[in-house]
Short mmCIF file of C-alpha atoms and ligand atoms in Angstrom, two decimals:
data_model
loop_
_atom_site.label_atom_id
_atom_site.label_comp_id
_atom_site.label_asym_id
_atom_site.label_seq_id
_atom_site.Cartn_x
_atom_site.Cartn_y
_atom_site.Cartn_z
CA MET A 23 31.89 -40.51 -20.16
CA LYS A 24 28.23 -39.87 -20.84
CA SER A 25 27.28 -43.54 -20.68
CA TRP A 26 28.92 -44.11 -17.29
CA THR A 27 26.79 -44.76 -14.23
CA PRO A 28 28.56 -43.88 -10.96
CA PRO A 29 28.86 -46.79 -8.51
CA GLN A 30 25.82 -47.23 -6.28
CA SER A 31 26.65 -50.30 -4.22
CA VAL A 32 28.86 -48.62 -1.60
CA ASN A 33 27.37 -47.71 1.78
CA LEU A 34 28.19 -43.99 1.91
CA ALA A 35 27.10 -43.69 5.54
CA ASP A 36 29.71 -46.29 6.48
CA LEU A 37 32.29 -44.26 4.61
CA GLY A 38 31.38 -40.75 5.68
CA PHE A 39 29.22 -40.61 8.80
CA MET A 40 31.96 -40.39 11.44
CA ASP A 41 33.76 -37.65 9.52
CA ALA A 42 30.56 -35.63 9.02
CA ARG A 43 29.56 -36.12 12.67
CA SER A 44 32.93 -34.87 13.85
CA LYS A 45 32.75 -31.79 11.60
CA LEU A 46 29.25 -30.96 12.83
CA ILE A 47 30.30 -31.12 16.50
CA ASP A 48 33.30 -28.93 15.68
CA LEU A 49 30.96 -26.42 14.06
CA ALA A 50 28.64 -26.47 17.10
CA ALA A 51 31.59 -25.92 19.41
CA PHE A 52 32.80 -23.03 17.25
CA LEU A 53 29.41 -21.29 17.53
CA ASP A 54 29.43 -21.84 21.32
CA ARG A 55 32.96 -20.45 21.56
CA VAL A 56 32.33 -17.24 19.63
CA GLN A 57 29.07 -16.70 21.55
CA ARG A 58 30.77 -17.12 24.94
CA ALA A 59 33.36 -14.60 23.79
CA GLY A 60 30.63 -12.16 22.73
CA GLN A 61 31.78 -12.28 19.09
CA GLU A 62 28.73 -13.75 17.37
CA GLY A 63 28.00 -10.39 15.74
CA ASP A 64 30.99 -10.84 13.41
CA PHE A 65 29.72 -10.83 9.82
CA ARG A 66 31.51 -14.11 9.11
CA VAL A 67 29.73 -15.83 12.01
CA GLN A 68 26.44 -14.37 10.82
CA ALA A 69 27.14 -15.66 7.31
CA LEU A 70 27.88 -19.08 8.73
CA LYS A 71 24.58 -19.13 10.63
CA ARG A 72 22.65 -18.17 7.50
CA ALA A 73 24.42 -20.94 5.58
CA ILE A 74 23.56 -23.51 8.26
CA GLY A 75 19.89 -22.72 7.65
CA LEU A 76 20.31 -23.93 4.06
CA LEU A 77 21.22 -27.44 5.18
CA SER A 78 17.60 -28.25 6.01
CA GLN A 79 16.46 -27.92 2.39
CA GLU A 80 14.99 -31.09 0.91
CA ALA A 81 16.60 -31.21 -2.53
CA PRO A 82 20.26 -32.18 -3.08
CA GLY A 83 22.28 -29.09 -3.90
CA ARG A 84 23.11 -28.01 -0.35
CA ALA A 85 26.84 -27.58 -1.01
CA ARG A 86 26.07 -25.34 -3.98
CA GLU A 87 23.57 -23.27 -1.98
CA VAL A 88 26.01 -22.82 0.91
CA LEU A 89 28.73 -21.67 -1.51
CA LEU A 90 26.30 -19.28 -3.18
CA SER A 91 25.34 -17.81 0.20
CA PHE A 92 29.00 -16.93 0.91
CA SER A 93 29.50 -15.38 -2.56
CA ASP A 94 29.79 -11.74 -3.61
CA PRO A 95 26.46 -11.11 -5.38
CA SER A 96 27.71 -8.11 -7.42
CA SER A 97 28.54 -8.39 -11.11
CA GLU A 98 30.68 -5.36 -12.06
CA PRO A 99 34.49 -5.40 -11.76
CA VAL A 100 35.77 -3.34 -8.81
CA ALA A 101 37.83 -0.20 -9.48
CA LYS A 102 40.96 -1.55 -7.82
CA ALA A 103 42.05 -4.63 -5.89
CA ALA A 104 42.27 -3.34 -2.32
CA MET A 105 43.81 -6.56 -0.98
CA GLN A 106 45.21 -9.79 -2.43
CA GLY A 107 43.49 -12.40 -0.27
CA ALA A 108 39.86 -13.38 0.31
CA ILE A 109 37.85 -13.63 3.54
CA GLY A 110 35.34 -16.41 2.86
CA ALA A 111 32.19 -14.34 3.31
CA CYS A 112 31.02 -11.01 1.96
CA PRO A 113 31.65 -8.02 4.23
CA PRO A 114 28.45 -6.02 4.89
CA MET B 4 48.38 -46.61 -10.76
CA ASN B 5 50.12 -43.96 -12.83
CA TYR B 6 48.70 -40.44 -12.82
CA ILE B 7 49.29 -36.92 -14.14
CA GLU B 8 49.52 -33.91 -11.82
CA PRO B 9 48.12 -31.22 -14.16
CA HIS B 10 48.65 -28.26 -11.80
CA GLY B 11 51.58 -28.07 -9.38
CA HIS B 12 53.91 -25.19 -8.47
CA MET B 13 57.07 -27.18 -8.11
CA VAL B 14 59.42 -24.20 -7.80
CA SER B 15 57.97 -23.93 -4.28
CA ARG B 16 58.36 -27.60 -3.44
CA THR B 17 61.34 -29.62 -2.31
CA THR B 18 63.08 -32.37 -4.25
CA ASP B 19 61.67 -34.78 -1.65
CA ASP B 20 58.25 -33.95 -3.05
CA TYR B 21 59.35 -34.98 -6.54
CA GLU B 22 60.54 -38.27 -5.10
CA ARG B 23 57.31 -38.89 -3.16
CA MET B 24 55.20 -38.04 -6.20
CA ALA B 25 57.25 -40.41 -8.37
CA LEU B 26 56.80 -43.17 -5.79
CA ALA B 27 53.04 -42.55 -5.84
CA GLY B 28 52.93 -43.05 -9.64
CA CYS B 29 53.21 -39.51 -10.97
CA GLN B 30 54.43 -39.53 -14.58
CA ALA B 31 54.02 -35.86 -15.50
CA ILE B 32 53.66 -32.52 -13.72
CA CYS B 33 52.36 -29.35 -15.36
CA GLU B 34 53.40 -26.10 -13.76
CA PRO B 35 51.37 -22.95 -14.43
CA ALA B 36 53.14 -19.63 -13.86
CA PHE B 37 51.81 -18.07 -10.66
CA TRP B 38 52.37 -15.75 -7.71
CA ALA B 39 55.51 -16.47 -5.72
CA GLY B 40 53.97 -15.39 -2.40
CA PHE B 41 55.33 -11.87 -2.89
CA ASP B 42 55.13 -9.25 -5.64
CA ARG B 43 58.14 -9.26 -7.96
CA ALA B 44 59.83 -5.91 -8.46
CA SER B 45 60.56 -6.07 -12.18
CA ALA B 46 59.99 -7.90 -15.44
CA GLN B 47 63.51 -9.28 -15.11
CA GLY B 48 62.29 -11.30 -12.12
CA PHE B 49 59.71 -12.94 -14.40
CA TYR B 50 62.28 -13.55 -17.11
CA ASP B 51 64.33 -15.59 -14.65
CA TYR B 52 61.17 -17.34 -13.40
CA PHE B 53 60.25 -18.33 -16.97
CA ARG B 54 63.79 -19.71 -17.41
CA GLN B 55 63.40 -21.62 -14.15
CA ILE B 56 60.17 -23.35 -15.21
CA THR B 57 61.23 -23.98 -18.82
CA GLU B 58 64.86 -25.04 -18.19
CA TYR B 59 65.60 -25.98 -14.62
CA GLU B 60 62.42 -27.66 -13.30
CA PRO B 61 62.23 -30.14 -16.23
CA LYS B 62 65.74 -31.32 -15.30
CA ARG B 63 64.85 -31.63 -11.60
CA ALA B 64 61.71 -33.63 -12.47
CA ALA B 65 63.57 -35.86 -14.96
CA ARG B 66 65.82 -37.17 -12.19
CA TYR B 67 62.70 -38.92 -10.84
CA GLY B 68 61.40 -40.06 -14.21
CA ILE B 69 58.74 -37.35 -14.24
CA ALA B 70 58.02 -35.28 -17.35
CA HIS B 71 57.65 -31.55 -16.61
CA TYR B 72 55.55 -29.10 -18.63
CA CYS B 73 54.64 -25.48 -17.94
CA TRP B 74 52.34 -22.56 -18.74
CA LEU B 75 53.41 -18.90 -18.97
CA CYS B 76 51.86 -15.59 -17.85
CA ILE B 77 51.85 -12.93 -15.17
CA ASN B 78 49.29 -14.08 -12.61
CA PRO B 79 46.31 -11.90 -11.65
CA LYS B 80 47.65 -11.07 -8.19
CA GLU B 81 50.42 -9.05 -9.81
CA ALA B 82 48.21 -7.63 -12.58
CA GLU B 83 47.15 -4.55 -10.63
CA ASP B 84 50.48 -3.01 -11.76
CA VAL B 85 49.49 -2.70 -15.41
CA GLN B 86 52.83 -1.40 -16.64
CA LEU B 87 54.73 -4.30 -15.11
CA ALA B 88 52.13 -6.73 -16.46
CA GLU B 89 52.50 -5.34 -19.99
CA GLU B 90 56.28 -5.72 -19.80
CA VAL B 91 55.96 -9.34 -18.67
CA ILE B 92 53.42 -10.15 -21.38
CA GLY B 93 55.97 -8.80 -23.86
CA LEU B 94 58.45 -11.46 -22.70
CA ILE B 95 56.13 -14.42 -23.25
CA PRO B 96 56.34 -14.93 -27.05
CA GLU B 97 60.07 -15.68 -27.03
CA PHE B 98 59.40 -18.61 -24.64
CA LEU B 99 56.34 -20.07 -26.39
CA ASN B 100 58.31 -22.30 -28.74
CA ARG B 101 60.24 -24.01 -25.97
CA PRO B 102 59.50 -27.75 -25.87
CA GLY B 103 57.61 -28.01 -22.55
CA VAL B 104 55.45 -24.90 -22.85
CA LEU B 105 51.78 -25.90 -23.16
CA GLY B 106 50.15 -22.48 -23.39
CA ILE B 107 49.12 -19.34 -21.51
CA GLY B 108 48.29 -19.72 -17.80
CA GLU B 109 47.31 -19.55 -15.12
CA ILE B 110 45.67 -16.29 -16.07
CA GLY B 111 42.35 -15.03 -14.77
CA LEU B 112 41.09 -12.92 -11.90
CA ASN B 113 41.86 -12.64 -8.20
CA LYS B 114 39.85 -9.73 -6.73
CA ASN B 115 37.78 -9.11 -9.87
CA SER B 116 39.27 -5.66 -10.54
CA ARG B 117 39.25 -3.70 -13.78
CA ASN B 118 43.03 -3.95 -14.17
CA GLU B 119 42.98 -7.71 -13.59
CA LEU B 120 40.31 -8.04 -16.25
CA ARG B 121 42.27 -5.87 -18.67
CA ILE B 122 45.43 -7.95 -18.21
CA PHE B 123 43.40 -11.17 -18.49
CA GLU B 124 42.13 -9.99 -21.87
CA ARG B 125 45.66 -9.03 -22.96
CA HIS B 126 46.77 -12.61 -22.26
CA LEU B 127 43.77 -13.99 -24.17
CA GLN B 128 44.86 -11.90 -27.14
CA VAL B 129 48.37 -13.40 -26.96
CA ALA B 130 46.88 -16.89 -26.75
CA GLN B 131 44.64 -16.22 -29.73
CA ASP B 132 47.44 -14.64 -31.80
CA HIS B 133 49.81 -17.57 -31.11
CA ASP B 134 47.17 -20.33 -31.18
CA GLN B 135 47.88 -21.39 -27.59
CA LEU B 136 45.90 -23.42 -25.06
CA VAL B 137 44.63 -21.43 -22.07
CA LEU B 138 44.60 -22.35 -18.37
CA VAL B 139 42.43 -20.04 -16.25
CA HIS B 140 42.64 -19.47 -12.48
CA THR B 141 39.35 -18.51 -10.83
CA PRO B 142 39.30 -16.34 -7.68
CA HIS B 143 39.10 -17.66 -4.15
CA LEU B 144 36.16 -18.02 -1.78
CA GLU B 145 33.58 -15.21 -1.91
CA ASP B 146 35.10 -13.85 -5.14
CA LYS B 147 34.88 -17.10 -7.13
CA LEU B 148 31.30 -16.94 -8.43
CA LYS B 149 31.53 -13.38 -9.72
CA GLY B 150 35.03 -13.95 -11.12
CA THR B 151 34.01 -17.10 -12.94
CA ARG B 152 31.12 -15.29 -14.61
CA LEU B 153 33.37 -12.37 -15.65
CA ILE B 154 35.95 -14.82 -17.00
CA VAL B 155 33.41 -16.78 -19.06
CA ASP B 156 32.00 -13.52 -20.46
CA ALA B 157 35.47 -12.27 -21.42
CA LEU B 158 36.38 -15.57 -23.10
CA LYS B 159 33.28 -15.39 -25.26
CA ASN B 160 34.66 -12.20 -26.83
CA PHE B 161 37.60 -14.14 -28.30
CA SER B 162 36.14 -16.15 -31.14
CA GLY B 163 39.57 -17.56 -32.00
CA LEU B 164 39.77 -19.33 -28.63
CA ARG B 165 37.63 -22.43 -28.89
CA PRO B 166 36.15 -23.50 -25.52
CA GLU B 167 37.54 -27.04 -25.80
CA ARG B 168 41.04 -25.48 -25.78
CA VAL B 169 40.43 -23.59 -22.52
CA ILE B 170 40.40 -25.06 -19.02
CA ILE B 171 38.88 -23.09 -16.15
CA ASP B 172 40.44 -24.30 -12.92
CA HIS B 173 39.46 -24.35 -9.24
CA VAL B 174 35.75 -24.91 -9.91
CA GLU B 175 33.45 -25.79 -7.02
CA GLU B 176 29.82 -26.86 -6.75
CA HIS B 177 28.51 -23.36 -7.52
CA THR B 178 30.65 -22.77 -10.62
CA ILE B 179 31.23 -26.13 -12.30
CA ASP B 180 27.99 -26.24 -14.29
CA HIS B 181 28.46 -22.72 -15.69
CA VAL B 182 31.93 -23.68 -16.95
CA LEU B 183 31.11 -27.09 -18.43
CA ASP B 184 27.79 -26.04 -19.93
CA GLN B 185 29.62 -23.40 -22.02
CA GLY B 186 31.89 -26.08 -23.50
CA PHE B 187 35.03 -25.33 -21.48
CA TRP B 188 37.07 -27.88 -19.56
CA ALA B 189 36.96 -27.64 -15.76
CA GLY B 190 39.67 -28.25 -13.17
CA ILE B 191 38.92 -29.37 -9.62
CA THR B 192 41.58 -28.42 -7.09
CA LEU B 193 42.19 -30.52 -3.99
CA TYR B 194 43.45 -27.95 -1.51
CA PRO B 195 42.98 -27.57 2.25
CA GLU B 196 40.28 -25.17 3.48
CA SER B 197 40.01 -22.80 0.53
CA LYS B 198 39.11 -25.23 -2.26
CA CYS B 199 37.91 -28.84 -2.50
CA THR B 200 38.14 -32.09 -0.52
CA PRO B 201 38.50 -35.54 -2.13
CA HIS B 202 34.87 -36.50 -1.44
CA ARG B 203 33.45 -33.26 -2.85
CA ALA B 204 35.65 -33.69 -5.92
CA ILE B 205 34.34 -37.22 -6.43
CA ASP B 206 30.75 -36.00 -5.96
CA MET B 207 31.21 -33.42 -8.73
CA LEU B 208 32.91 -35.94 -11.00
CA GLU B 209 30.01 -38.33 -10.54
CA GLN B 210 27.42 -35.61 -11.11
CA ARG B 211 29.11 -34.55 -14.36
CA ARG B 212 30.08 -38.08 -15.43
CA ALA B 213 33.77 -37.11 -15.34
CA GLU B 214 33.54 -35.41 -18.73
CA ARG B 215 36.04 -32.66 -19.62
CA ILE B 216 37.29 -32.47 -16.01
CA TRP B 217 40.73 -32.87 -14.52
CA MET B 218 41.80 -32.98 -10.90
CA ASN B 219 44.90 -31.38 -9.39
CA SER B 220 46.61 -30.56 -6.10
CA ALA B 221 47.78 -27.04 -7.03
CA CYS B 222 50.55 -27.68 -4.49
CA ASP B 223 52.49 -24.48 -3.95
CA TRP B 224 54.22 -22.45 -1.22
CA GLY B 225 51.11 -22.60 1.02
CA ILE B 226 49.94 -25.52 3.15
CA SER B 227 49.04 -27.97 0.38
CA ASP B 228 49.51 -31.61 -0.48
CA PRO B 229 51.53 -32.75 -3.51
CA LEU B 230 49.93 -36.20 -3.03
CA ALA B 231 46.34 -34.94 -3.07
CA VAL B 232 45.61 -36.62 -6.42
CA PRO B 233 46.75 -40.15 -5.42
CA ARG B 234 44.96 -39.75 -2.07
CA THR B 235 41.76 -38.95 -3.95
CA MET B 236 42.34 -41.92 -6.25
CA GLN B 237 42.34 -44.06 -3.09
CA GLU B 238 38.98 -42.53 -2.05
CA MET B 239 37.59 -43.21 -5.54
CA ARG B 240 38.43 -46.88 -5.12
CA ARG B 241 36.76 -46.90 -1.67
CA ARG B 242 33.68 -45.43 -3.31
CA GLY B 243 33.52 -48.26 -5.79
CA TRP B 244 35.14 -46.67 -8.84
CA SER B 245 36.63 -49.08 -11.36
CA PRO B 246 40.33 -48.74 -12.23
CA GLU B 247 39.30 -47.68 -15.75
CA MET B 248 37.25 -44.75 -14.47
CA VAL B 249 39.96 -43.64 -12.04
CA ARG B 250 42.41 -43.70 -14.93
CA HIS B 251 39.96 -41.77 -17.09
CA VAL B 252 40.11 -38.86 -14.62
CA VAL B 253 43.77 -38.87 -13.63
CA TRP B 254 45.29 -39.82 -16.99
CA ASP B 255 43.02 -39.86 -20.05
CA ASN B 256 41.35 -36.51 -19.37
CA PRO B 257 44.42 -34.35 -18.64
CA ALA B 258 46.35 -36.08 -21.44
CA ALA B 259 43.53 -35.41 -23.92
CA PHE B 260 43.31 -31.74 -23.02
CA MET B 261 47.05 -31.07 -23.05
CA ALA B 262 47.70 -33.13 -26.19
CA GLN B 263 45.91 -30.33 -28.04
CA SER B 264 49.10 -28.28 -27.50
CA GLY B 265 50.94 -30.61 -29.88
CA LYS B 266 53.71 -30.88 -27.28
CA PHE B 267 52.31 -33.11 -24.54
CA ALA B 268 53.13 -36.76 -25.10
CA LEU B 269 53.44 -39.64 -22.64
CA ALA B 270 53.95 -43.35 -23.15
ZN1 ZN C 318 47.97 -22.50 -9.28
#
């Protein structure tokens, strides 16, 4: 509906702050955990750290930028599907 | 409030799920053909699967007052075996005239391979030849962006498939604009970890003014939630959405898209 204006009266911090806070602490603890285990060199952890850097951008669009940073940047189809699942970050 | 579940794999769910969905207000479920969690050994396995989703599931759903519709194809995860895929595609036309069949889906890409793309295009040809609606699955996680671009490019080569008759599902923040800006419909999937949460779905709906978008749970054999749509409706209300706008997303939009099949009708 082109003419529709999304609601603006709700306090979104009231609704979402505790959930976001909890997820951030979980993320911090995850980084601590892999570091203590000497596993921070894993390409997925490295990809996560690069993505965290994108959160400090000023413009809205952080979710999009984070998703882009985890994405395969190539454009040609691969010769054969080597596996059926996906990993979440691009292997080096 | 009543709602439509436009993407659920009910063959993998229990009858309890049908009951819970009915209690939550679900009036119709649409079941795209998909991967069963393992690769089927022969086309005969798909023949029985097509019978299951065109004959048996509608009866199971009807016991709870839910209308059941489906989509037919061989999904991209099993498309690497081109010979099998061709055999399965050959079975599809004899099922297309069955009453609950809405079109071809969920076709698309999984790992963005050449064979997947070839089989995707074969399905598009069937859809074009038989004037069918198309439901497209986009790849997961790191493969989604590239796959979505390849899919949109391939669709543009089929001039008989008008974009308003194609829905590209499982969009996220980095793919939704590309899909909608080309005139296609977009599906947002509420699925743990690998896809979208209720709040992100609502953000995207607000950004795009809820135009040409539906929302689904894609509940299947994995950890997933058949009640993801009504749970998100609850979050919409908490975020100040009016009942009319909630209904626009969970009823008017999916009904408008699927009505183009000429077979989808709800009171
Ligand atoms: Zn699906």
